[in-house]
Coordinates of C-alpha atoms in Angstrom, one line a residue:
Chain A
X75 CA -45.0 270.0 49.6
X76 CA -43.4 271.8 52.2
X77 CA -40.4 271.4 54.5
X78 CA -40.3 267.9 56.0
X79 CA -38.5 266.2 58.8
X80 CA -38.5 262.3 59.8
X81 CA -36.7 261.0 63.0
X82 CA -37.3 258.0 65.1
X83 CA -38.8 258.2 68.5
X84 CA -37.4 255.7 70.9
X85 CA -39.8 253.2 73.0
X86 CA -40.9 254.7 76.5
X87 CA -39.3 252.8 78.9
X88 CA -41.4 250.2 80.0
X89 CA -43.8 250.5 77.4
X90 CA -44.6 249.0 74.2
X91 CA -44.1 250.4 70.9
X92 CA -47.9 250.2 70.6
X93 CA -48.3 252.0 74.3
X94 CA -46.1 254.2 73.3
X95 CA -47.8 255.4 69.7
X96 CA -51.1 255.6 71.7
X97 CA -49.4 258.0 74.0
X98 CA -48.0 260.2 71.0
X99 CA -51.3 260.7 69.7
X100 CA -53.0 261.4 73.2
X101 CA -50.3 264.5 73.3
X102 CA -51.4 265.6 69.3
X103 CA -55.1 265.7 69.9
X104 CA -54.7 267.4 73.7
X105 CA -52.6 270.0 71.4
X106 CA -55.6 270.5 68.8
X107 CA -54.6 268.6 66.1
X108 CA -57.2 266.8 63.6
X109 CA -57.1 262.8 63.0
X110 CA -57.2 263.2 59.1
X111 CA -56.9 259.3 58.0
X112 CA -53.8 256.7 57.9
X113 CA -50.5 257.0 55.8
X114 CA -48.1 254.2 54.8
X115 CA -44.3 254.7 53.5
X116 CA -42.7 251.6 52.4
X117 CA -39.2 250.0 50.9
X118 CA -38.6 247.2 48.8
X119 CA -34.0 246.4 48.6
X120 CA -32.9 245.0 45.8
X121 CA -29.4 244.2 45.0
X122 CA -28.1 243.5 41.5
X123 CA -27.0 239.8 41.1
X124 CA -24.5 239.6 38.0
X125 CA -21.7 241.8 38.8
X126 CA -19.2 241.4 35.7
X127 CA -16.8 243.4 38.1
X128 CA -16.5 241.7 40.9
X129 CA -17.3 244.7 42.7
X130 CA -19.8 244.7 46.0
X131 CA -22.5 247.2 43.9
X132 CA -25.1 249.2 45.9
X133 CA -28.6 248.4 47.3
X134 CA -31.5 249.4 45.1
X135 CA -34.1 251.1 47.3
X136 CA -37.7 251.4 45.4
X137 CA -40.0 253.1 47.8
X138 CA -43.7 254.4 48.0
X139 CA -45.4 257.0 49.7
X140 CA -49.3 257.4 50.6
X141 CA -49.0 261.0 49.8
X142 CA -48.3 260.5 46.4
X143 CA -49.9 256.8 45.3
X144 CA -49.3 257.4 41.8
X145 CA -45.8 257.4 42.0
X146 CA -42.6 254.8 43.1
X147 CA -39.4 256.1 44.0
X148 CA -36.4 254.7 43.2
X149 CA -32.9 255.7 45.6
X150 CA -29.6 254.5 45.5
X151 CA -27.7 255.7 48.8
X152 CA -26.3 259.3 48.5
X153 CA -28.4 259.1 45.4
X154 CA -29.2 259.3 41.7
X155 CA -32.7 259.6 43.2
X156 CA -35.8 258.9 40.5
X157 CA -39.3 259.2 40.7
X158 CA -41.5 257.4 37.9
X159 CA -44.7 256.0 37.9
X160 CA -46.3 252.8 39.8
X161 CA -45.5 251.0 36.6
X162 CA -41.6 250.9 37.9
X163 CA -42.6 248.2 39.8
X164 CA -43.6 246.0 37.0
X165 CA -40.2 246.7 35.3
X166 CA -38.2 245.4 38.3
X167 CA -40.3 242.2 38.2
X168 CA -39.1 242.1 33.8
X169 CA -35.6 243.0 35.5
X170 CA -35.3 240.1 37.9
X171 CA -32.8 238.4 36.9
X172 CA -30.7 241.2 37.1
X173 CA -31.8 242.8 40.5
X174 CA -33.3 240.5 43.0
X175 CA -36.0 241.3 45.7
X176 CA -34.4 241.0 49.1
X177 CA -37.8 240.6 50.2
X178 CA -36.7 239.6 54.0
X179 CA -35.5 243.8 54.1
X180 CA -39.1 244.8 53.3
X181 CA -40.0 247.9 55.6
X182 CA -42.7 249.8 56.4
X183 CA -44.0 252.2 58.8
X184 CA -47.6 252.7 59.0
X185 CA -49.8 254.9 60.9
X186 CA -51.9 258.0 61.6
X187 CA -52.0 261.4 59.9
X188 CA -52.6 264.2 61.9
X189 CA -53.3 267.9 61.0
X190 CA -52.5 270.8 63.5
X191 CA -53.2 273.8 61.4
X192 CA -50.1 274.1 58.3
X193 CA -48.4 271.3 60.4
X194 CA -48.8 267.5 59.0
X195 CA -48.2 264.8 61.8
X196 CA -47.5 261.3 60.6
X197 CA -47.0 258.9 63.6
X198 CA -45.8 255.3 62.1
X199 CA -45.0 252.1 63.4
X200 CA -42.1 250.6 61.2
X201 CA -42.1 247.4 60.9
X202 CA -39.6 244.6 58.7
X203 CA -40.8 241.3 58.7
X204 CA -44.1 241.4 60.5
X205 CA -42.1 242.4 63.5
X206 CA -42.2 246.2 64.7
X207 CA -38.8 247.4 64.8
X208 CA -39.2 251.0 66.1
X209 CA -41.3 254.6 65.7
X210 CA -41.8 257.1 62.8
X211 CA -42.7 260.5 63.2
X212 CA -42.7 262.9 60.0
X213 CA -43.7 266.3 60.8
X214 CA -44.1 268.8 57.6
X215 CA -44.6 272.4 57.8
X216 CA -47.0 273.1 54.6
X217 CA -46.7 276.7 54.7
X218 CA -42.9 277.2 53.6
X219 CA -40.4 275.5 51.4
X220 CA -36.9 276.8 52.6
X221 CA -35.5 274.5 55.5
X222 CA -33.8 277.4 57.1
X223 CA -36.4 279.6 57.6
X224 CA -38.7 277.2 59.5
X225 CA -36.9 275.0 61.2
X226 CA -36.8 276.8 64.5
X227 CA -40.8 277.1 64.1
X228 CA -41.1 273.1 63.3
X229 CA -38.4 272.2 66.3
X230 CA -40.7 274.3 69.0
X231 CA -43.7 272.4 67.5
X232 CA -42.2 269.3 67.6
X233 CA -41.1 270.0 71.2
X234 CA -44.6 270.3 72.3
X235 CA -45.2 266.6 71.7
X236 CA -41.8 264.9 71.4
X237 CA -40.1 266.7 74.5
X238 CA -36.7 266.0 74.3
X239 CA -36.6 263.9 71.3
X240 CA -36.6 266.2 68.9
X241 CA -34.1 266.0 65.8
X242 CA -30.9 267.9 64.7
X243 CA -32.0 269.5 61.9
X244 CA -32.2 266.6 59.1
X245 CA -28.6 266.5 56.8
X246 CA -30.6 266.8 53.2
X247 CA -31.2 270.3 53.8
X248 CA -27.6 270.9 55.5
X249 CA -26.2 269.9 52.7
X250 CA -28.0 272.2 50.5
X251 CA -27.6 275.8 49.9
X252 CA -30.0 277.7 51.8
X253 CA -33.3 278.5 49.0
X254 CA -32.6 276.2 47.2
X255 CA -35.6 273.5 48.1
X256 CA -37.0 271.5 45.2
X257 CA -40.3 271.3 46.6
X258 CA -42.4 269.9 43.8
X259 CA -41.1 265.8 44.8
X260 CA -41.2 264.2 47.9
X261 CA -37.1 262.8 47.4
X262 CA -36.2 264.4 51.0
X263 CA -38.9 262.8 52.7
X264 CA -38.1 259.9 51.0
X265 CA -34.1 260.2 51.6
X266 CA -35.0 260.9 55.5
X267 CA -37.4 257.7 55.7
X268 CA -34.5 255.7 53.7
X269 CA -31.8 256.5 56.4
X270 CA -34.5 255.7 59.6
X271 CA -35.1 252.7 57.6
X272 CA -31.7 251.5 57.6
X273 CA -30.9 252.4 61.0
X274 CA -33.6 250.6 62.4
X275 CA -33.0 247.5 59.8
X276 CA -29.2 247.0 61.8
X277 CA -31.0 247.3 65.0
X278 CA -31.9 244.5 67.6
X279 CA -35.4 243.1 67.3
X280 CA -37.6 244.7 70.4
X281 CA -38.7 242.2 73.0
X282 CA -42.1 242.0 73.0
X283 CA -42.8 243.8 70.0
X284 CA -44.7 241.4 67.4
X285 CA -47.4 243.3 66.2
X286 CA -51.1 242.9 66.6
Chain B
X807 CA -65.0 269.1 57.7
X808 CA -64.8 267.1 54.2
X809 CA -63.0 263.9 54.4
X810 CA -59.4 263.6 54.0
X811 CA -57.5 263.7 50.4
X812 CA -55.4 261.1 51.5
X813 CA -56.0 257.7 52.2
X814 CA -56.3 256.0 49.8
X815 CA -54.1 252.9 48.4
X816 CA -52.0 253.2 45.3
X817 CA -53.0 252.0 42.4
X818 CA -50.9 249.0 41.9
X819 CA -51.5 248.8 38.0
X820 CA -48.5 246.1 37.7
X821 CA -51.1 243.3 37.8
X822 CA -51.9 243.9 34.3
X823 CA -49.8 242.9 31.6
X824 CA -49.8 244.6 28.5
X825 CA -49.2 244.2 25.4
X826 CA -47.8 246.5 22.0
X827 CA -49.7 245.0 18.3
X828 CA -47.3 246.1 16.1
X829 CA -47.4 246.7 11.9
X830 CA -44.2 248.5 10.4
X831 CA -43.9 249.7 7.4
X832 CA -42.2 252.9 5.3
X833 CA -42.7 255.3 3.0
X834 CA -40.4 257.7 0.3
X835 CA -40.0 261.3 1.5
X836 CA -41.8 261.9 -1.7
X837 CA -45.1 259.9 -0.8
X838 CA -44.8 261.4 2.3
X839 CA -47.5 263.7 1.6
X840 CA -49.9 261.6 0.3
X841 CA -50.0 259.2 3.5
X842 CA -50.7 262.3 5.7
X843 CA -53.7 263.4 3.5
X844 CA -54.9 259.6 3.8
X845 CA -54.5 259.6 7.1
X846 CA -56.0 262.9 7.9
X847 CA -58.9 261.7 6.5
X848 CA -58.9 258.1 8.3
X849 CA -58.3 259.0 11.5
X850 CA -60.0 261.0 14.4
X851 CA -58.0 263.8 14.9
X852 CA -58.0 266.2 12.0
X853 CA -54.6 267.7 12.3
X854 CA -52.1 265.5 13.2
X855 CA -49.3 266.2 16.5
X856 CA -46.4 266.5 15.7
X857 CA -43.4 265.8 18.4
X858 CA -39.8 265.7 18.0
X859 CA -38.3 262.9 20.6
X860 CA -34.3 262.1 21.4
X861 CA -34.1 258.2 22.0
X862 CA -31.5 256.9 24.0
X863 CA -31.5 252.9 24.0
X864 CA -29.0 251.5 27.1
X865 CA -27.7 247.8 27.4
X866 CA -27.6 246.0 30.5
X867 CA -25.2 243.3 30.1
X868 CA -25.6 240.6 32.5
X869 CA -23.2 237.5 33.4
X870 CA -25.0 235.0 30.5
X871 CA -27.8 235.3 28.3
X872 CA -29.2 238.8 26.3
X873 CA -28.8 241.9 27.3
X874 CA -31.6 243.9 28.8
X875 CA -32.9 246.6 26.8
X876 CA -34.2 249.5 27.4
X877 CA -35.7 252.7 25.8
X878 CA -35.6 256.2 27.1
X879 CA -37.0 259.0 25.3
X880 CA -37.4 262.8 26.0
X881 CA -39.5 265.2 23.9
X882 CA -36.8 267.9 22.5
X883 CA -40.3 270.2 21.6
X884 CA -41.6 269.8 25.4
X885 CA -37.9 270.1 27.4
X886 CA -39.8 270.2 30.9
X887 CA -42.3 267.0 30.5
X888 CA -41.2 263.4 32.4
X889 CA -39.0 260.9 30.7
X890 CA -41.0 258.2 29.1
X891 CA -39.1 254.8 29.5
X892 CA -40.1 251.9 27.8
X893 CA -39.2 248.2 27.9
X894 CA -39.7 245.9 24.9
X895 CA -39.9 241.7 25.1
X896 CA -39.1 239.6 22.7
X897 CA -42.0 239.2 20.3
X898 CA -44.0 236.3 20.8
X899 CA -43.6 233.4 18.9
X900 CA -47.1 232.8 18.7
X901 CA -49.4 231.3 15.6
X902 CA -49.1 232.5 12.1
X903 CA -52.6 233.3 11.4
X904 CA -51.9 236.4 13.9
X905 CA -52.0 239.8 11.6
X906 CA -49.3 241.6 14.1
X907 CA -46.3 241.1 16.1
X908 CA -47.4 240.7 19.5
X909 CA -45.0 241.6 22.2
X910 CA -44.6 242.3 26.1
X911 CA -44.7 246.2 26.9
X912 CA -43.9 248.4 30.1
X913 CA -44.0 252.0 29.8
X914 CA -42.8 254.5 32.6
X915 CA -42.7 258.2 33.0
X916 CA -39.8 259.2 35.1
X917 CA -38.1 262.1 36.1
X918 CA -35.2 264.2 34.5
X919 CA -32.3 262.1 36.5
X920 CA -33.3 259.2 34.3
X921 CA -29.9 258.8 32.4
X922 CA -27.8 259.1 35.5
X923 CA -30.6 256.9 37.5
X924 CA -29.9 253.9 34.3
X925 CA -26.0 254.5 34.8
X926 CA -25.9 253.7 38.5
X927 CA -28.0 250.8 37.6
X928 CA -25.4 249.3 35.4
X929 CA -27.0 250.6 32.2
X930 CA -24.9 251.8 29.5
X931 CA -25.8 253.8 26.2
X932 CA -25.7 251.9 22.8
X933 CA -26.9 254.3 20.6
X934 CA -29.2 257.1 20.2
X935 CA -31.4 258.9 17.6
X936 CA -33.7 261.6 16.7
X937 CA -37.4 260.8 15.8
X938 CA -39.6 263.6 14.4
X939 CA -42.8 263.3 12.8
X940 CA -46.5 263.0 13.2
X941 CA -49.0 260.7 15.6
X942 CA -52.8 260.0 14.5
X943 CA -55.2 258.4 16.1
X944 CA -58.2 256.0 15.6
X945 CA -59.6 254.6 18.4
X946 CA -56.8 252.8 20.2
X947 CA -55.2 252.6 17.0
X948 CA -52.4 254.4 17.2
X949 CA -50.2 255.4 13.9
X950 CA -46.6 257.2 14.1
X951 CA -45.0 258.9 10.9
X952 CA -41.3 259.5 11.8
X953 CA -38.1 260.5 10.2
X954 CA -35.4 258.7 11.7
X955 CA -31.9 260.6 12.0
X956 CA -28.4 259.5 13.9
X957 CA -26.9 261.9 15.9
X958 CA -23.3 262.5 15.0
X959 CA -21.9 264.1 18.4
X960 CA -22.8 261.8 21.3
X961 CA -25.5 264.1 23.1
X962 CA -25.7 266.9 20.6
X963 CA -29.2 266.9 19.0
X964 CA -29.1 269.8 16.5
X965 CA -26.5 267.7 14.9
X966 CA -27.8 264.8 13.7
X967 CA -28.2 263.2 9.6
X968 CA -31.5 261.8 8.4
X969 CA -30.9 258.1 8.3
X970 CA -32.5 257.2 5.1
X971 CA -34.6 259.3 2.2
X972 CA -37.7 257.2 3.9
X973 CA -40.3 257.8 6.9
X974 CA -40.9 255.1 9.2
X975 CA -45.0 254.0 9.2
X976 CA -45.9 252.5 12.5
X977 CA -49.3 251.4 13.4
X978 CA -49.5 249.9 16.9
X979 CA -52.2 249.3 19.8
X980 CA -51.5 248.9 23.3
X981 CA -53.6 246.0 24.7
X982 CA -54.2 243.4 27.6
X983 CA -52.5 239.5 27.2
X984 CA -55.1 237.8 25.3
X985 CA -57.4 240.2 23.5
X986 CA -55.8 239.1 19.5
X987 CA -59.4 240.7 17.8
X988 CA -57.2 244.2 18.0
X989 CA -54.6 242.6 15.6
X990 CA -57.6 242.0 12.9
X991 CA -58.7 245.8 13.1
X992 CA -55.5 246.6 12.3
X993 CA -55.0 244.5 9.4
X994 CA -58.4 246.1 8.1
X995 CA -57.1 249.4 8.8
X996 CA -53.4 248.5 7.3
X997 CA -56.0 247.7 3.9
X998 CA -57.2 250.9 3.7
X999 CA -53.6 252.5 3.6
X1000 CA -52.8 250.5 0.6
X1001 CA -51.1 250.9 -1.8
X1002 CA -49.8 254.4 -0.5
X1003 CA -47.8 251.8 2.0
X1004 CA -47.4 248.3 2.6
X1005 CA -47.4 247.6 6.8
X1006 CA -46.4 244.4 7.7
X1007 CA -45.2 241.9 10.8
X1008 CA -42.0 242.5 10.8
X1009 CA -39.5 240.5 13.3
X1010 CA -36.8 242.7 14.1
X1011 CA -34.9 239.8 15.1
X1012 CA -34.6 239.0 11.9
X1013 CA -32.9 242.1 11.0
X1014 CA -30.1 241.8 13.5

């Protein structure tokens, strides 16, 4: 794993989010880079129903990534963070009656994976509901693993096909000191995709935007 | 250019539901050496492994009914392999002419942040102990000899007193809903460890 940044891309204006995803990927092959299959990043909310203190208690967030399909991770907001295997989902169905599916919050983006050299491209239509709520895109330099030494390198790339959309740098590596990247889990990406995913679950519904 | 590494779907392994065949038993630290010898000589591999694991069970108290239990155990001889977390169902009920207790099983590795992972959940430690002993196999047979001790600082695993002058026996196979022949293997393989120890079904409810 490398350094890794998600943001959301807004709709082009008078497009749809579909137009719009077509044109993204026009802008990655004219650049060079390589179709290299699909991707898929998901999140299931649970909340926990008996709460003894009366409390509101936090959203459970178990999530799954294409890149690793082995594995389910498991976020609370602003963390713990834990990654275990695909078998975590059978013990939240055992642990039902304590945490309950929300399964209206489902979200998902799915997409394209693109290759441009040590650069990954992921291009994802997230959708809750059936309904497609917004754009993905998760860029990931391969070659390096501390945020501050690349990012000017992945915000130039990301410039070339994102124009003026491209990110801040993301707040997981802000808030870390500098070299010290965990590379070996995927718990940024993951983090990144959680807070897109909440953004766009508060957001209005697109007009126009059921998709095919 | 070769096809990509990545595409493919995850293997959603929750569909099956397995169960743990279980046949306890225990023997005297004296006959301890004896059972390995036997066993040595019953099962595939020659030498036993040996592990030393720290298990940490944790309550989940919910507004009615029984807690939710579960089971997290590090190995204190491997410090850097995944958490293994296991969850345990009530043994079934079942007929009588079944050799083992039968019970619901999930097992999960996990990362190091388990314990603060269960807290936020709503988890809370009820006690924890020190296992160390020896695992043979046979097949899917699987037997466990462990000494049991209680650790007397909450934590603090080079502290900790043997909880009995005995070793816990365990013989138990991990198996689909449905598939009771394994039980009858067992019982033929709990004969041939006789008398040296006595496994039987043994309803830990009954012990509460």
């Amino acid at each position: 794993m490398g350094v890794t940044c998600v943001c959301q891309v807004p709709v082009a204006e008078g497009k749809s989010v579909q137009q719009t995803v077509d044109q993204l990927h026009k802008k990655l092959e004219q650049l060079g880079a390589v179709k290299q299959g699909s991707f898929f990043v998901d999140c299931e909310t649970y909340h926990a129903t008996g709460n003894a203190s009366g409390q509101p208690s936090k959203l459970l967030y178990v999530m799954h990534n294409s890149e690793t399909p082995l594995s389910c991770m498991a976020l609370f907001e602003g963390g713990p963070y834990l990654t275990a295997d695909a078998n975590f989902d059978v013990l939240m169905v055992k642990l039902k009656s304590h945490f309950q599916n929300a399964k209206g919050h489902k979200v998902e983006s799915r997409g394209a994976r693109y290759r441009y050299c040590d650069f990954l491209v992921k291009v994802g239509t997230v959708t809750m509901s059936s309904s497609a709520r917004g754009i993905s895109v998760e860029v990931e330099y391969c070659a390096c693993v501390v945020p501050g030494d690349c990012w000017n390198l992945m915000k130039e790339f990301m410039q070339s096909f994102l124009g003026s959309n491209v990110p801040e740098i993301p707040s997981v590596f802000t808030s870390k000191p500098e070299g010290l990247f965990a590379p070996a889990d995927c718990m940024d990406t993951m983090s990144q995709y959680l807070e897109l995913f909440s953004k766009v679950r508060k957001q209005q519904v697109l007009p126009g935007s059921s998709v095919r | 250019m070769e096809a990509p590494p990545v595409t493919v779907m995850p293997v959603t392994g929750g569909t099956i539901n397995m169960m743990e065949y279980l046949l306890q038993g225990s023997v005297l630290d004296q006959s301890l050496d004896s059972l390995l010898h036997r066993l040595r000589g019953l099962c595939d591999n020659m030498e036993p492994e040996s592990f030393a694991d720290h298990e940490l069970v944790y309550l989940l108290k919910g507004q009615q009914g029984n807690p939710f239990i579960l089971r997290a155990r590090r190995s204190l001889a491997h410090p850097t392999a995944p958490w293994h977390l296991r969850y345990l169902g009530q043994p079934e009920v079942g007929d009588k002419s079944r050799h083992a207790l039968v019970r619901n099983c999930v097992d999960v590795a996990a990362s190091h942040s388990l314990p603060d992972f269960l807290n936020e959940m709503g988890f809370r430690m009820d006690h924890e102990f020190v296992a160390k002993g020896h695992i043979f196999r046979k097949g899917a047979l699987k037997m466990v000899v462990s000494k049991l001790s209680r650790v007397l600082v909450p934590g603090n695993t080079d502290n900790t007193e043997p909880l009995s002058l005995s070793y816990l026996v365990e013989l138990s196979v991990l198996a689909p809903a449905g598939q009771d022949t394994v039980s009858e293997d067992m019982r033929s393989f709990a004969e041939q460890l006789k008398p040296l120890v006595h496994l039987e079904k043994i309803d830990p409810k009954r012990l509460m």
